[in-house]
């Protein structure tokens, strides 16, 4: 399985990193080895001094899809959650400066936190879902899918032009504003529509 990730999908986050607003979704993939096993602590890797959390809405793919069309996009996912796209920001900046791929900064072991799945029919669509991240008990990120530049269904159509979706694949839909550095002993809790779906300790 693969983790399909979208970058720069919220205007306020694009501004905080002084990035340019893209004309089409920015895509990258994390390997399945990036998944942090449940109940396992996140260890800051020794190749970065500036690992950031990015909380994101996650979408679980439930069947094979290629060239998905908008009217059927909702039939390709069955569950939602929240997760973290851990990013070695210093390494990413070096790679961006050189015009090189981001994989080392985004796809390293443990860089993908995946919360508990909630069946999508428990929600009334994906248009206005509130989600966020608490660090050591305080909100550091609060997002609303209404502010996505590309909505969930649009993303599935776009992504499936390039990458065949397979059952079990996960879409990371981009982070809202408020990203920041993690430090040892931080405790991160991800929330979707008021429900805590993951917690991670940083070491
Ligand atoms: Zn991200």
Short mmCIF file of C-alpha atoms and ligand atoms in Angstrom, two decimals:
data_model
loop_
_atom_site.label_atom_id
_atom_site.label_comp_id
_atom_site.label_asym_id
_atom_site.label_seq_id
_atom_site.Cartn_x
_atom_site.Cartn_y
_atom_site.Cartn_z
CA UNK A 1 0.00 0.00 0.00
CA UNK A 2 1.02 3.60 -0.43
CA UNK A 3 0.47 6.90 1.30
CA UNK A 4 -0.53 9.55 -1.22
CA UNK A 5 0.14 13.00 0.13
CA UNK A 6 -0.96 16.46 -0.91
CA UNK A 7 1.14 19.54 -0.20
CA UNK A 8 0.01 23.19 -0.12
CA UNK A 9 -3.73 22.60 0.13
CA UNK A 10 -4.56 25.39 2.61
CA UNK A 11 -3.85 29.04 1.78
CA UNK A 12 -2.89 30.01 5.34
CA UNK A 13 -0.26 27.24 5.49
CA UNK A 14 1.17 28.25 2.10
CA UNK A 15 1.59 31.76 3.51
CA UNK A 16 3.26 30.68 6.74
CA UNK A 17 5.99 28.86 4.78
CA UNK A 18 6.16 31.62 2.16
CA UNK A 19 5.46 29.10 -0.60
CA UNK A 20 3.76 29.88 -3.89
CA UNK A 21 0.15 28.93 -4.39
CA UNK A 22 0.23 25.99 -6.81
CA UNK A 23 -1.85 25.81 -9.99
CA UNK A 24 -2.56 22.14 -9.39
CA UNK A 25 -2.23 19.91 -6.30
CA UNK A 26 1.33 19.18 -5.15
CA UNK A 27 1.69 15.39 -4.78
CA UNK A 28 4.24 13.15 -3.12
CA UNK A 29 4.24 9.59 -1.80
CA UNK A 30 5.46 8.09 1.43
CA UNK A 31 6.42 4.40 1.45
CA UNK A 32 4.56 2.01 3.75
CA UNK A 33 7.70 1.82 5.92
CA UNK A 34 6.95 5.42 6.95
CA UNK A 35 3.97 4.31 9.03
CA UNK A 36 4.55 4.71 12.76
CA UNK A 37 3.10 1.58 14.40
CA UNK A 38 0.22 2.31 16.78
CA UNK A 39 1.26 2.83 20.40
CA UNK A 40 4.87 3.40 19.35
CA UNK A 41 6.75 6.58 20.27
CA UNK A 42 8.09 8.89 17.56
CA UNK A 43 11.87 9.25 17.68
CA UNK A 44 13.28 12.45 16.19
CA UNK A 45 15.74 11.24 13.53
CA UNK A 46 19.39 12.24 13.91
CA UNK A 47 19.53 13.81 10.42
CA UNK A 48 17.24 16.70 11.33
CA UNK A 49 17.24 19.50 13.90
CA UNK A 50 13.83 20.76 12.81
CA UNK A 51 11.16 18.08 12.52
CA UNK A 52 7.68 19.59 12.17
CA UNK A 53 4.26 18.12 12.87
CA UNK A 54 1.60 18.56 10.18
CA UNK A 55 -1.85 17.34 11.16
CA UNK A 56 -3.99 16.26 8.21
CA UNK A 57 -7.35 14.72 7.39
CA UNK A 58 -6.82 11.14 6.16
CA UNK A 59 -8.96 9.27 3.66
CA UNK A 60 -8.90 5.46 3.35
CA UNK A 61 -9.29 4.05 -0.16
CA UNK A 62 -11.62 1.03 -0.43
CA UNK A 63 -11.30 -0.10 -4.05
CA UNK A 64 -9.13 0.12 -7.13
CA UNK A 65 -9.52 3.41 -8.97
CA UNK A 66 -8.01 5.00 -12.07
CA UNK A 67 -9.22 8.17 -13.81
CA UNK A 68 -11.90 8.65 -11.16
CA UNK A 69 -14.70 11.04 -12.11
CA UNK A 70 -16.19 13.58 -9.66
CA UNK A 71 -19.65 12.00 -9.41
CA UNK A 72 -18.21 8.66 -8.28
CA UNK A 73 -15.24 9.87 -6.21
CA UNK A 74 -17.07 9.38 -2.90
CA UNK A 75 -17.49 5.66 -3.62
CA UNK A 76 -13.71 5.11 -3.52
CA UNK A 77 -13.26 5.78 0.21
CA UNK A 78 -14.91 4.24 3.23
CA UNK A 79 -13.28 5.81 6.30
CA UNK A 80 -11.72 9.01 7.57
CA UNK A 81 -9.20 9.84 10.24
CA UNK A 82 -6.48 12.30 11.13
CA UNK A 83 -2.75 11.75 11.09
CA UNK A 84 0.59 13.49 11.06
CA UNK A 85 2.87 14.06 8.10
CA UNK A 86 6.13 14.51 10.05
CA UNK A 87 8.51 16.61 7.98
CA UNK A 88 12.23 17.23 8.43
CA UNK A 89 11.85 20.91 7.52
CA UNK A 90 15.57 21.72 7.42
CA UNK A 91 16.29 18.82 5.09
CA UNK A 92 13.25 19.64 2.97
CA UNK A 93 14.45 23.22 2.59
CA UNK A 94 17.89 22.05 1.44
CA UNK A 95 16.28 19.71 -1.10
CA UNK A 96 13.85 22.39 -2.30
CA UNK A 97 16.71 24.86 -2.76
CA UNK A 98 18.48 22.36 -5.00
CA UNK A 99 15.31 21.42 -6.87
CA UNK A 100 15.56 17.84 -5.60
CA UNK A 101 12.77 15.44 -4.53
CA UNK A 102 11.55 15.68 -0.91
CA UNK A 103 11.44 11.95 -0.13
CA UNK A 104 14.16 11.90 2.53
CA UNK A 105 12.48 14.79 4.36
CA UNK A 106 8.95 13.37 4.11
CA UNK A 107 9.14 9.59 3.74
CA UNK A 108 11.51 8.53 6.50
CA UNK A 109 10.66 5.76 8.96
CA UNK A 110 7.96 6.76 11.42
CA UNK A 111 7.02 9.93 9.54
CA UNK A 112 3.39 8.91 9.05
CA UNK A 113 1.05 8.79 12.02
CA UNK A 114 -2.33 7.25 11.24
CA UNK A 115 -5.24 7.67 13.63
CA UNK A 116 -8.12 5.29 14.29
CA UNK A 117 -10.45 4.98 11.33
CA UNK A 118 -14.03 6.20 11.53
CA UNK A 119 -16.53 4.97 8.91
CA UNK A 120 -17.26 7.86 6.58
CA UNK A 121 -21.04 7.49 6.91
CA UNK A 122 -20.72 8.76 10.50
CA UNK A 123 -20.02 12.17 8.98
CA UNK A 124 -22.22 14.29 6.76
CA UNK A 125 -19.72 14.47 3.91
CA UNK A 126 -16.19 15.85 3.87
CA UNK A 127 -16.95 19.48 3.04
CA UNK A 128 -16.84 21.03 6.52
CA UNK A 129 -14.94 18.74 8.89
CA UNK A 130 -13.08 20.25 11.81
CA UNK A 131 -9.84 18.68 12.90
CA UNK A 132 -6.72 19.66 14.76
CA UNK A 133 -3.70 18.86 16.85
CA UNK A 134 -3.03 19.48 20.52
CA UNK A 135 0.56 19.62 21.73
CA UNK A 136 1.09 19.16 25.45
CA UNK A 137 -2.58 19.97 26.03
CA UNK A 138 -2.78 23.12 23.90
CA UNK A 139 -4.18 23.54 20.40
CA UNK A 140 -1.41 24.17 17.88
CA UNK A 141 -3.35 23.45 14.69
CA UNK A 142 -7.05 23.78 13.98
CA UNK A 143 -8.29 23.13 10.47
CA UNK A 144 -11.56 23.01 8.61
CA UNK A 145 -11.80 21.09 5.34
CA UNK A 146 -13.95 23.97 4.02
CA UNK A 147 -10.66 25.85 3.58
CA UNK A 148 -9.03 23.25 1.34
CA UNK A 149 -7.95 24.58 -2.05
CA UNK A 150 -8.88 21.17 -3.50
CA UNK A 151 -11.60 19.15 -1.80
CA UNK A 152 -11.32 15.44 -1.02
CA UNK A 153 -13.25 14.29 -4.09
CA UNK A 154 -11.31 16.62 -6.39
CA UNK A 155 -8.06 15.30 -4.98
CA UNK A 156 -9.04 11.69 -5.69
CA UNK A 157 -9.84 12.55 -9.30
CA UNK A 158 -6.55 14.35 -9.72
CA UNK A 159 -4.36 11.82 -7.93
CA UNK A 160 -5.88 8.88 -9.84
CA UNK A 161 -4.83 10.38 -13.17
CA UNK A 162 -1.25 9.61 -12.18
CA UNK A 163 -1.42 6.85 -9.58
CA UNK A 164 -3.84 3.94 -9.54
CA UNK A 165 -5.57 3.90 -6.17
CA UNK A 166 -5.65 0.54 -4.46
CA UNK A 167 -7.68 -0.76 -1.55
CA UNK A 168 -5.93 0.24 1.68
CA UNK A 169 -4.07 3.20 0.24
CA UNK A 170 -4.31 6.35 2.34
CA UNK A 171 -4.64 9.94 1.15
CA UNK A 172 -3.06 12.67 3.30
CA UNK A 173 -4.99 15.79 2.28
CA UNK A 174 -2.60 18.55 3.36
CA UNK A 175 -2.02 20.52 6.52
CA UNK A 176 -3.65 23.74 7.72
CA UNK A 177 -1.62 26.55 9.29
CA UNK A 178 0.18 26.21 12.61
CA UNK A 179 2.92 23.70 11.79
CA UNK A 180 5.83 23.70 14.19
CA UNK A 181 8.84 21.91 15.59
CA UNK A 182 8.61 18.91 17.88
CA UNK A 183 10.88 18.43 20.88
CA UNK A 184 11.59 15.40 23.07
CA UNK A 185 8.77 14.72 25.56
CA UNK A 186 6.12 16.46 23.45
CA UNK A 187 2.75 14.73 23.53
CA UNK A 188 0.62 15.11 20.41
CA UNK A 189 -3.09 14.35 20.17
CA UNK A 190 -5.05 14.38 16.91
CA UNK A 191 -8.74 15.25 16.89
CA UNK A 192 -11.43 14.92 14.22
CA UNK A 193 -14.88 16.39 14.88
CA UNK A 194 -14.23 16.39 18.62
CA UNK A 195 -12.95 12.79 18.79
CA UNK A 196 -9.35 11.97 19.75
CA UNK A 197 -8.09 9.52 17.12
CA UNK A 198 -4.38 9.30 17.93
CA UNK A 199 -1.83 10.25 20.52
CA UNK A 200 1.94 10.17 20.06
CA UNK A 201 4.84 10.70 22.40
CA UNK A 202 8.00 12.32 20.97
CA UNK A 203 11.40 11.00 22.05
ZN1 LIG B 1 1.75 17.50 4.76
#
